[in-house]
Coordinates of C-alpha atoms and ligand atoms in Angstrom, one line a residue:
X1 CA 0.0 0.0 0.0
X2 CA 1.4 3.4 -1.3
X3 CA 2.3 5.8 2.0
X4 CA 1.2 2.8 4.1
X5 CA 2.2 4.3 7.1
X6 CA 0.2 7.3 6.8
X7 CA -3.2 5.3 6.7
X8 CA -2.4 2.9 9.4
X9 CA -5.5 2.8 11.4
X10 CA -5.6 3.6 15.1
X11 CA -9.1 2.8 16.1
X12 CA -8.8 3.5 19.7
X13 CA -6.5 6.9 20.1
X14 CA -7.2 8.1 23.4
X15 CA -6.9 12.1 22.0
X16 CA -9.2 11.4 19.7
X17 CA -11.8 9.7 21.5
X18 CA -11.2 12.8 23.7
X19 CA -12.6 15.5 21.2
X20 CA -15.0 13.4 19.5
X21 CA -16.3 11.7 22.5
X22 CA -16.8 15.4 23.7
X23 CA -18.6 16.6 20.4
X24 CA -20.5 13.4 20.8
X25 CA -22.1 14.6 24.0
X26 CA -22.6 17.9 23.1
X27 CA -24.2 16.4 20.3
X28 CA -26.9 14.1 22.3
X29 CA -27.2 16.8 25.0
X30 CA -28.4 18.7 22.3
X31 CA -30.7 16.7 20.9
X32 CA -32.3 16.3 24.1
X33 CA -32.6 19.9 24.5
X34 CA -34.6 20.8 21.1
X35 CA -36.3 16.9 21.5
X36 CA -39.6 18.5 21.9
X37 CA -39.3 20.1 18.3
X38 CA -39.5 17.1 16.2
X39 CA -42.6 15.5 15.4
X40 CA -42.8 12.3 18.7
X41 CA -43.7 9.7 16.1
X42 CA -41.5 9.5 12.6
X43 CA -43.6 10.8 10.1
X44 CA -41.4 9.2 7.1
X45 CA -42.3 6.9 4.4
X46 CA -41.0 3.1 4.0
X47 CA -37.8 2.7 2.2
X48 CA -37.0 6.9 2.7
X49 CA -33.3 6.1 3.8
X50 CA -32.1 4.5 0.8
X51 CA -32.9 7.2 -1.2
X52 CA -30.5 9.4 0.9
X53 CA -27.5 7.3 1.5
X54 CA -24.9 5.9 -0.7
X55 CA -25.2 2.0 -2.3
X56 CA -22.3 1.2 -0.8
X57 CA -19.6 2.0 2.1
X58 CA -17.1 4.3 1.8
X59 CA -13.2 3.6 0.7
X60 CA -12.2 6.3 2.6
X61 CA -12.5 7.9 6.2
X62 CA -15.5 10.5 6.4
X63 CA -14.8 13.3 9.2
X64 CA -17.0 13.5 12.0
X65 CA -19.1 16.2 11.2
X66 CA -20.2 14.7 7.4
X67 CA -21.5 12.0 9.8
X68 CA -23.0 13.8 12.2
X69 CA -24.6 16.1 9.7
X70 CA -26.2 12.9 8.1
X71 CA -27.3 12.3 11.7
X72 CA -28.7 15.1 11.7
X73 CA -30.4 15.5 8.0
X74 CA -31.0 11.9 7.7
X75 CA -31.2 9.7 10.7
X76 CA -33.3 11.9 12.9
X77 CA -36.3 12.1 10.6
X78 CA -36.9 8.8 10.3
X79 CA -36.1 8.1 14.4
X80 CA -39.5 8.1 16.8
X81 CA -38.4 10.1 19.5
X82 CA -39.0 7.4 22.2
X83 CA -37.3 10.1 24.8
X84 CA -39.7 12.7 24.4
X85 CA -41.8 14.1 26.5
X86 CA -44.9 13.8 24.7
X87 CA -44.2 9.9 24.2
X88 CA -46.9 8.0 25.6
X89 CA -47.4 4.9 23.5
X90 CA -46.6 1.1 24.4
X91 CA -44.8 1.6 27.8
X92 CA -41.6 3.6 28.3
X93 CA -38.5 3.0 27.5
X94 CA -36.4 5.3 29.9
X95 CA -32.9 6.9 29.4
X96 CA -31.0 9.1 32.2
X97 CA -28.2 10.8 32.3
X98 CA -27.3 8.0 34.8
X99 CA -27.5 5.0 32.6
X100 CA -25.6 7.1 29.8
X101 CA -22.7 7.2 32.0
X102 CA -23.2 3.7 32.3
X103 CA -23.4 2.7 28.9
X104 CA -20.8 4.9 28.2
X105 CA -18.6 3.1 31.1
X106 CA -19.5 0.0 29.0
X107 CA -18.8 0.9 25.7
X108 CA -15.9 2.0 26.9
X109 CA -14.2 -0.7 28.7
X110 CA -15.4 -3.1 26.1
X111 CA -15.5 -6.2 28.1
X112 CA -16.8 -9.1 27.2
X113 CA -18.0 -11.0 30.3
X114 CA -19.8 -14.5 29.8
X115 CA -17.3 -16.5 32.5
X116 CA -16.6 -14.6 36.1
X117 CA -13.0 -15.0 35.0
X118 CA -13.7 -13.2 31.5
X119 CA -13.8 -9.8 33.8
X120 CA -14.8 -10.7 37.4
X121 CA -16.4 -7.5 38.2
X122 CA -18.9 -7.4 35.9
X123 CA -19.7 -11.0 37.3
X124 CA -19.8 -10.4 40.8
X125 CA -21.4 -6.3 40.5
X126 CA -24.4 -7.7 38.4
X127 CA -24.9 -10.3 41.0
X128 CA -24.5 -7.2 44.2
X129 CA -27.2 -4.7 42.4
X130 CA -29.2 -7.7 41.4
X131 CA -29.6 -8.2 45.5
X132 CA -29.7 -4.4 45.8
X133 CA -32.9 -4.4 43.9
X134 CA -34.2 -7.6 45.1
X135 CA -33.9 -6.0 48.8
X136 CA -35.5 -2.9 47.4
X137 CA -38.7 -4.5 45.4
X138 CA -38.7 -6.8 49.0
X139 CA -38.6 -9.7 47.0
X140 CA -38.7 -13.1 48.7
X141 CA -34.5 -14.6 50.4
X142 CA -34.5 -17.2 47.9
X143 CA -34.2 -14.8 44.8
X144 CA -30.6 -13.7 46.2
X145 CA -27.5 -14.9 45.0
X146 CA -26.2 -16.6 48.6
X147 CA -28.4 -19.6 48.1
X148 CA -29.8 -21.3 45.6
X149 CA -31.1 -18.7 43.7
X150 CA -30.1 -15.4 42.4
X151 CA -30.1 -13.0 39.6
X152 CA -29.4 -12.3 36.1
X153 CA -29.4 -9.3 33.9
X154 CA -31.1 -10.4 30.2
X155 CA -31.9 -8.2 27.4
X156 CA -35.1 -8.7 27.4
X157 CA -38.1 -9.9 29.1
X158 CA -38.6 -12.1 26.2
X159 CA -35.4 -13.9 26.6
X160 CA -36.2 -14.0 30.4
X161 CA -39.6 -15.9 29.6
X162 CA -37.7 -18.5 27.1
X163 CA -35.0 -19.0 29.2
X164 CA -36.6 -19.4 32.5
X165 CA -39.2 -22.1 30.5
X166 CA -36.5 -23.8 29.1
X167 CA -35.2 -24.8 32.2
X168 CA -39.0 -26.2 33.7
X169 CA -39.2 -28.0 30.6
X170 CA -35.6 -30.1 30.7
X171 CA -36.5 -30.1 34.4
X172 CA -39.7 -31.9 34.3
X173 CA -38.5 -33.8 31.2
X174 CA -35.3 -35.6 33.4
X175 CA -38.3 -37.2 35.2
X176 CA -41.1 -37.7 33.1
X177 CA -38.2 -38.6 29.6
X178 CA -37.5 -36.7 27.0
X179 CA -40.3 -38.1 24.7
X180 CA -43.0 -36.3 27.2
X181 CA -42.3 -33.0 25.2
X182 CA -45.6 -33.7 23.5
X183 CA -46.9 -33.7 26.5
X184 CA -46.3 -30.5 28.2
X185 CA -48.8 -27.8 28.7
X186 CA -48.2 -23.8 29.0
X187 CA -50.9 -21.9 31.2
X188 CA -51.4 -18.1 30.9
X189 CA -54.1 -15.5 30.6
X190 CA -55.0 -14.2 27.4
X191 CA -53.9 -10.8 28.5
X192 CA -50.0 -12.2 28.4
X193 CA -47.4 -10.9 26.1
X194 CA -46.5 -12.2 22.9
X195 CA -43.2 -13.2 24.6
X196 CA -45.0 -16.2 26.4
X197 CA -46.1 -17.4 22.7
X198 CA -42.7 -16.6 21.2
X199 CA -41.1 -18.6 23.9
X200 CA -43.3 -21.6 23.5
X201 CA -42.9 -21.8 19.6
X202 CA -39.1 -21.8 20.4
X203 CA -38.6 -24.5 23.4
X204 CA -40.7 -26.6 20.9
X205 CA -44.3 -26.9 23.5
X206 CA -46.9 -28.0 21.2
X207 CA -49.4 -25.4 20.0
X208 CA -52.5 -27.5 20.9
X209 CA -50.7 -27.3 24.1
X210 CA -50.7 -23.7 25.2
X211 CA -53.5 -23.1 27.3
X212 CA -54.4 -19.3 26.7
X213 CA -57.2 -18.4 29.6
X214 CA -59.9 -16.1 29.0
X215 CA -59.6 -12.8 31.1
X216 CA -62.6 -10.4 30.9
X217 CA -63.3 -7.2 32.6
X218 CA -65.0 -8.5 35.0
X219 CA -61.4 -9.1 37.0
X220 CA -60.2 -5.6 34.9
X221 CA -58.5 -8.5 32.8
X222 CA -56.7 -10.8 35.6
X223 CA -56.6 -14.4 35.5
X224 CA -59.0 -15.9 37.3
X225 CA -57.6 -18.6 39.3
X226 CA -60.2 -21.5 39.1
X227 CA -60.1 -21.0 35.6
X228 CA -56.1 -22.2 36.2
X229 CA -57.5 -24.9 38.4
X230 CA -60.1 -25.9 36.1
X231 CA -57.6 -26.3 33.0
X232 CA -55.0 -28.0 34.9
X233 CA -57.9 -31.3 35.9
X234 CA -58.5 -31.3 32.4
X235 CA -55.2 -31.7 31.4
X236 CA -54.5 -33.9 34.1
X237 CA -57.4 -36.3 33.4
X238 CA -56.2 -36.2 30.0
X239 CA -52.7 -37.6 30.7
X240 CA -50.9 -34.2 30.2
X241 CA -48.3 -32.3 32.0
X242 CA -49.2 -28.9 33.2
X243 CA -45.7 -27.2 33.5
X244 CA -45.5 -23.8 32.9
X245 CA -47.6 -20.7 34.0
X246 CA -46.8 -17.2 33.5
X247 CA -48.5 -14.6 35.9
X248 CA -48.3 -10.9 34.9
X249 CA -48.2 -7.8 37.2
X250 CA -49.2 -5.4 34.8
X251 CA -50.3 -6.7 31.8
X252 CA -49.1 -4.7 28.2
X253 CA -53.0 -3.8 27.1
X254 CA -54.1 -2.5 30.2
X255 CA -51.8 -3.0 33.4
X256 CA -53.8 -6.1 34.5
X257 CA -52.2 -7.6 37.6
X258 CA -53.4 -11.6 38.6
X259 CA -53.4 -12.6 42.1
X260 CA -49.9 -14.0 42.1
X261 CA -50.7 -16.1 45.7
X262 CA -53.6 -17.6 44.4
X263 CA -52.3 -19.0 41.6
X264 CA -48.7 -19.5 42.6
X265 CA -50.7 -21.9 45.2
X266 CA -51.9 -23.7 42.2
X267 CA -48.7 -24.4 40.5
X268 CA -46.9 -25.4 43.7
X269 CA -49.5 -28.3 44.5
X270 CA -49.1 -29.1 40.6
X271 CA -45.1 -29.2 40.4
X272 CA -45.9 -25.9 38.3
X273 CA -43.0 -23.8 37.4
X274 CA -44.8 -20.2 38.2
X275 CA -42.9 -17.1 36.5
X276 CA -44.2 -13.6 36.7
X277 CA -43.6 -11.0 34.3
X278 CA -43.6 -7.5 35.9
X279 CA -41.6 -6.3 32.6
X280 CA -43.1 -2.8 33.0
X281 CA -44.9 -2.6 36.5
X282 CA -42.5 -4.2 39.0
X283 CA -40.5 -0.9 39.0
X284 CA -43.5 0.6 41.1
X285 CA -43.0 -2.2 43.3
X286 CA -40.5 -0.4 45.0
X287 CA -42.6 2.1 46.4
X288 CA -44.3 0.6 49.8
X289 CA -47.7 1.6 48.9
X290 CA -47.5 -0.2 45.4
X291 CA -45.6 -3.3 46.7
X292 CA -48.6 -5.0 47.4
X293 CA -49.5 -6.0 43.8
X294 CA -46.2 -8.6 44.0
X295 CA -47.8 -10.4 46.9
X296 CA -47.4 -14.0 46.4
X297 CA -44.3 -13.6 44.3
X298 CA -43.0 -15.4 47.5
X299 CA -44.7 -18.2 45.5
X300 CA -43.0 -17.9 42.0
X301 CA -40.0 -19.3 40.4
X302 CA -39.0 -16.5 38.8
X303 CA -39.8 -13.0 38.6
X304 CA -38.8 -10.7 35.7
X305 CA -38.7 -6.7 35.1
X306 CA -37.5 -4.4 32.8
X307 CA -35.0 -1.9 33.9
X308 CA -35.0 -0.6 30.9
X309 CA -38.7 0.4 31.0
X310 CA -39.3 2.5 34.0
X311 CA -36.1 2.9 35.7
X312 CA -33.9 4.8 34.1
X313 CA -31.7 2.3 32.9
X314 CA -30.8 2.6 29.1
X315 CA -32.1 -0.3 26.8
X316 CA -31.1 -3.3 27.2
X317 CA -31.7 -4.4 30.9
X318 CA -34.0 -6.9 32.0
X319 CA -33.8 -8.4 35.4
X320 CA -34.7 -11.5 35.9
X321 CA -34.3 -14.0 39.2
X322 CA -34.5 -17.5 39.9
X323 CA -35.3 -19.5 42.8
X324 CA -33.1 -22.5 41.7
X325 CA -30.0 -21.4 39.6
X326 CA -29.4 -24.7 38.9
X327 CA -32.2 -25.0 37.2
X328 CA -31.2 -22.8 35.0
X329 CA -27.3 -24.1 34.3
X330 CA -28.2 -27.5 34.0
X331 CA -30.4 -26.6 30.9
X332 CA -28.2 -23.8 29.7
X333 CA -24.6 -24.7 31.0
X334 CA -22.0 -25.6 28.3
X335 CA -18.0 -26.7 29.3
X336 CA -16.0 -26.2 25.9
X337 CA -12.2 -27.0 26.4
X338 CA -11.5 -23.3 25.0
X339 CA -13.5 -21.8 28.0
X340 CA -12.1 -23.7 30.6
X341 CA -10.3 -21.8 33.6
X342 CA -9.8 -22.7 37.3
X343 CA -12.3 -20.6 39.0
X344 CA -15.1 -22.8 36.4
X345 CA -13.4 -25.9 37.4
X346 CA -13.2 -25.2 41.0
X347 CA -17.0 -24.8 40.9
X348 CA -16.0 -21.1 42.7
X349 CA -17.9 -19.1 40.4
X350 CA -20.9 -17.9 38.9
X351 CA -20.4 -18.2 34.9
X352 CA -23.3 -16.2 33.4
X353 CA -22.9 -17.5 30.3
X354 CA -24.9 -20.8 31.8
X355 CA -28.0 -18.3 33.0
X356 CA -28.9 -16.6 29.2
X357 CA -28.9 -17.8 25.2
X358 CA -25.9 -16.3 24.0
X359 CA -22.5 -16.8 24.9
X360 CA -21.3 -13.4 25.0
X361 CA -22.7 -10.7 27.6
X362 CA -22.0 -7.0 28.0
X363 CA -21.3 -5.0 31.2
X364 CA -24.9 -3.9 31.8
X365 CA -24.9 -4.2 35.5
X366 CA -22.9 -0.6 35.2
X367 CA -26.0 1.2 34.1
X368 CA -28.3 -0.1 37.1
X369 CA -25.5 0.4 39.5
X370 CA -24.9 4.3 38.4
X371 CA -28.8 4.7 38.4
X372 CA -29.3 3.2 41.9
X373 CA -25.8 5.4 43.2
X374 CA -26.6 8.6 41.5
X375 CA -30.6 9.0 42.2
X376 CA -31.0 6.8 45.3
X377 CA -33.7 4.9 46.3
X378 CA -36.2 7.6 47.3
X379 CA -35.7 10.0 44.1
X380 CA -36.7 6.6 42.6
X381 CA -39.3 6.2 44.5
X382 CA -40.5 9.8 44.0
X383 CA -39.9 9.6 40.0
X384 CA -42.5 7.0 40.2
X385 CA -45.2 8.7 42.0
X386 CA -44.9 11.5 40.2
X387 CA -45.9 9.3 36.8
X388 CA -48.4 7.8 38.8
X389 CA -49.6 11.0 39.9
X390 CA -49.7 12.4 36.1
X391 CA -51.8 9.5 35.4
X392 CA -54.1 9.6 37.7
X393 CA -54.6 13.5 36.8
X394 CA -55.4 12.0 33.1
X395 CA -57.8 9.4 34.4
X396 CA -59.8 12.1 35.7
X397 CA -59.8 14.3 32.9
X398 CA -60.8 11.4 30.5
X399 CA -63.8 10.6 33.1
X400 CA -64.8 14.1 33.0
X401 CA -65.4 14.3 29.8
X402 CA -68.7 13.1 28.0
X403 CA -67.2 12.0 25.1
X404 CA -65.2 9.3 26.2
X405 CA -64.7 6.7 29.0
X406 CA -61.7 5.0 31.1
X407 CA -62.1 1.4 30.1
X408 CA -60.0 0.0 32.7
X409 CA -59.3 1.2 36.5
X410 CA -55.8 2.5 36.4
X411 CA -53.5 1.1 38.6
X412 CA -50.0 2.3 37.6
X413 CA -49.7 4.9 35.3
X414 CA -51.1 3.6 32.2
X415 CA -54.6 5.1 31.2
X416 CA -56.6 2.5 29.1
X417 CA -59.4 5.3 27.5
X418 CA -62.0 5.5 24.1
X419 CA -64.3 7.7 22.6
X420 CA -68.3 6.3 23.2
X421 CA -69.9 4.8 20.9
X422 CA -73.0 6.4 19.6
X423 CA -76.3 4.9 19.5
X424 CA -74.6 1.6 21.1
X425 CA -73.3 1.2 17.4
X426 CA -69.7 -0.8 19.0
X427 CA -68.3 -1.2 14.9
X428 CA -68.6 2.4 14.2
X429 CA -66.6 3.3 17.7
X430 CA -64.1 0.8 17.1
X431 CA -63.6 2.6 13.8
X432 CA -63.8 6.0 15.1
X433 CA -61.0 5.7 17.6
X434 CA -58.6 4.1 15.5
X435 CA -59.5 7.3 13.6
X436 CA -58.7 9.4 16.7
X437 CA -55.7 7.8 16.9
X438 CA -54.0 8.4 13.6
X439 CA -55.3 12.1 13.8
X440 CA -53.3 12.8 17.1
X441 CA -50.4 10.5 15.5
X442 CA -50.1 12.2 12.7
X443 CA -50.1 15.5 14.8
X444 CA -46.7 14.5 15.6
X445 CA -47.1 16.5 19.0
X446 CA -47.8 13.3 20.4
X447 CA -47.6 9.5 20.4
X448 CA -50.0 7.1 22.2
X449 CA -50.9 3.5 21.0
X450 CA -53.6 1.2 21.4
X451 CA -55.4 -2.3 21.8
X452 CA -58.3 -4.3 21.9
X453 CA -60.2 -5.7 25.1
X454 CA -63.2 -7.6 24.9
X455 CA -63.3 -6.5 21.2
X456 CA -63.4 -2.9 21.9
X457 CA -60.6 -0.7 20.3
X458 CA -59.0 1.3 23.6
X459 CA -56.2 3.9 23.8
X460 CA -53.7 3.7 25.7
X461 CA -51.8 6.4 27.2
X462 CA -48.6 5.2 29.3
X463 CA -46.6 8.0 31.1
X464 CA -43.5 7.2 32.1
X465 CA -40.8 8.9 29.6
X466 CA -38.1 10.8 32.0
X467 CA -38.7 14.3 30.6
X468 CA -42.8 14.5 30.9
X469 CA -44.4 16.8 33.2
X470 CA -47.9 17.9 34.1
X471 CA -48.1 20.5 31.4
X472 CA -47.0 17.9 29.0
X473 CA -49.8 15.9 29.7
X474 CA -52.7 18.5 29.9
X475 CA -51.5 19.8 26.6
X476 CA -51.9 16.2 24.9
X477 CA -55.4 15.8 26.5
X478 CA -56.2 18.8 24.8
X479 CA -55.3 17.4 21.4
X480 CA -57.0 14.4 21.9
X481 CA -60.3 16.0 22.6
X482 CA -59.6 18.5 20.0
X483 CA -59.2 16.1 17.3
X484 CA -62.1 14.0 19.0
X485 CA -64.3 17.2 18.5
X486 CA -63.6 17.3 14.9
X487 CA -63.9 13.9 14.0
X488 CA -67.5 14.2 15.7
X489 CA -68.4 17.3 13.6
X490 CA -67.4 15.5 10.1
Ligands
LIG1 N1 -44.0 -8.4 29.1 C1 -44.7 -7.2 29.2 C2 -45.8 -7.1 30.2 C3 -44.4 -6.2 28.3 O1 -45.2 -5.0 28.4 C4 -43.4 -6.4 27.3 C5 -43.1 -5.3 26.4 O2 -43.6 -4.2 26.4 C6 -42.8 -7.6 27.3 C7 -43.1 -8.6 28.2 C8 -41.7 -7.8 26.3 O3 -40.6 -7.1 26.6 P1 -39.2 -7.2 25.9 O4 -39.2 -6.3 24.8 O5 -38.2 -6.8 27.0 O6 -39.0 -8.6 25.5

């Protein structure tokens, strides 16, 4: 290579990551300055970035700034700004300056920590603010990590569902034989994630074996337990093996919880593995006055929320703990000569690589250990009220009003809402709200999403993004009864 020496790459130049590492932050801090100018959900058409960017990569380095101005021209129109304060849709997905720092720290040290010995603290701090939040959600002894149990940072609740029913599967199949997989049977509520489906199709449960129980509103959508019972004779009678039920504290349509005891009292006498996913809600669980909706999780085998949702940790961090670790290795666990070390051998260790699919993990425990040191536990606490507050502030507006109707008691700080249909005509309000919804949408001053419960098309309003504040909230009640007023005048 002509002037070879000139164009020897040095990827990692402390100087340089210096000044771009600063331009980079005054970049984002920035963006999060002007976030409320852009339109919250991405107005662009499908396939608009290929028209702007080049067919292939470049031969040669770009500077900085020709990136950053593609950020800029480019990338940000077509990016939904998940971090702004007029995001309401789905359920939050927080960032803080906090768990920047941490990813930052992460990115930055560049770790790669599947085995304890692979970068021990990133082992053993995962496993210290995994007890640190156990002890603050109050979460039953045998979740820590000085018995038999412990926990585990995935990426998503999704992998903590598959991973978690992977191991009750192999566990019931080393007694009832491996040719029983036919034979196993999934319980849940029809109000469960997708995840619990996803999970099934991928540890291989039969279809005709997923037992998806009706939840109406006459619970406000939790499972009711006899139903469980019910289902479980069946399958019983009928030579099956019940052995897998997923309970949900805050459901995604409408922040259902079930009644964790009563059910968890079913799978115990059934040799049920019981996991509960509190992906979005079990970060309120840390307040005292909304710890109640985990009772019975004393019951469970596992017990799963989303860092990432409504704590301030930066995606990806999903927390998930087990009651029996080994349950866990001994369907996961894999001893390759090329990753054998004496700590393994010696059985001294915990090697996370045996708790999650892939092999290799990131330092993630960083993020939830800078959001826990730099807000505390009561600015937590408080950052949750006050979303529950701003809620609860909606609920009453939306109740006030005679156009519409709260569909669902709110519990945390989702608000589950709809137009009313006219002349009982249910079709014609179905349509009309989904109507609603692309009008306020397409505002882009504001993003909210929606279900269906009991057939009935319902907004839903989650607050929970870091930046939102009361006025944000009265302004995009104002929209939606705006555009509601129009639609009703056409
Ligand atoms: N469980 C619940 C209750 C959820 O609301 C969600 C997502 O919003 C999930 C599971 C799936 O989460 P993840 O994207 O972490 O897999």
């Amino acid at each position: 290579m002509e002037n070879g020496s000139r164009h020897v790459l040095k990827p990692m130049d402390s100087e340089q990551l210096r000044e771009y590492g600063h331009r980079m932050v005054d970049f984002i801090a920035d963006y999060y300055k002007t976030i409320e100018s852009f339109p919250v959900l991405s107005q662009v058409q499908p396939g608009y970035l290929h028209n702007l960017l080049p067919d292939s990569a470049p031969d040669h380095p770009e500077t900085v700034e020709q990136v950053l101005d593609d950020v800029k021209t480019k990338i940000l129109p077509g990016v939904t700004h998940w971090q702004s304060p007029n995001f309401f849709a789905y359920y939050p997905s927080n960032s803080s300056v906090a768990g920047f720092l941490g990813e930052m720290l992460s990115a930055g040290l560049g770790i790669v920590g599947f085995s304890w010995v692979t970068s021990p603290a990133a082992t053993e701090l995962e496993m210290i603010v995994l007890d640190w939040l156990a002890k603050l959600l109050n979460l039953p002894e045998h979740f820590l990590c000085k018995g038999n149990g412990g926990g585990v940072i995935q990426g998503s609740a999704s992998e903590a569902i598959l991973v978690v029913m992977i191991a009750a599967r192999d566990k019931v199949l080393r007694s009832a034989g491996k040719n029983s997989l036919g034979k196993l049977v999934v319980y849940s509520s029809d109000q469960t994630h997708s995840a619990l489906q996803k999970a099934c199709q991928i540890a291989g449960i039969h279809p005709e074996n997923c037992r998806v129980l009706k939840a109406d509103s006459s619970t406000n959508y939790a499972l009711r337990p006899e139903l469980l019972q019910e289902a479980v004779s069946r399958d019983l009678e009928a030579g099956l093996i019940p052995f897998f039920l997923c309970g949900n504290v805050g459901t995604t349509s409408s922040a259902a919880v079930d009644p964790l005891a009563a059910l968890g009292k079913i799978a115990k006498s059934n040799e049920i593995w019981f996991h509960v996913d509190a992906a979005y809600a079990g970060s309120a669980c840390i307040c005292p006055e909304y710890r109640q909706y985990i009772d019975g999780v004393e019951t469970a085998d596992s017990f799963n929320m989303n860092a990432h949702k409504w704590f301030l940790t930066n995606f990806d961090c999903s927390l998930l703990w087990v009651k029996d670790q080994h349950a866990l290795t001994e369907a996961l666990s894999t001893n390759p000569e090329f990753l054998k070390n004496k700590a393994s051998q010696a059985n001294l260790v915990v090697d996370y690589k045996d708790w999650q699919i892939p092999l290799g993990r990131r330092f993630r425990s960083l993020k939830l250990w800078m959001v826990l040191r730099l807000y505390g536990a009561e600015t937590l606490k408080n950052y949750i009220r006050n979303h529950i507050k701003l809620a609860k502030d909606l609920e009453q507006l939306v109740s006030q009003d005679p156009n519409f109707e709260v569909i669902t008691p709110r519990i945390f700080s989702l608000v589950c809402f709809r137009m009313v249909p006219i002349d009982d005509d249910e079709n014609k309000c179905n349509s009309r709200n989904l109507e609603l919804l692309e009008a306020v949408n397409s505002s882009g001053k504001l993003f909210i999403s929606h279900t269906a419960l009991s057939g009935k098309i319902v907004l839903r309003c989650a607050i929970g993004a870091p930046l939102t504040e009361e006025k944000h909230v009265k302004e995009t009640w104002k929209v939606i009864q705006e555009k509601a007023s129009y639609l009703l005048r056409k």
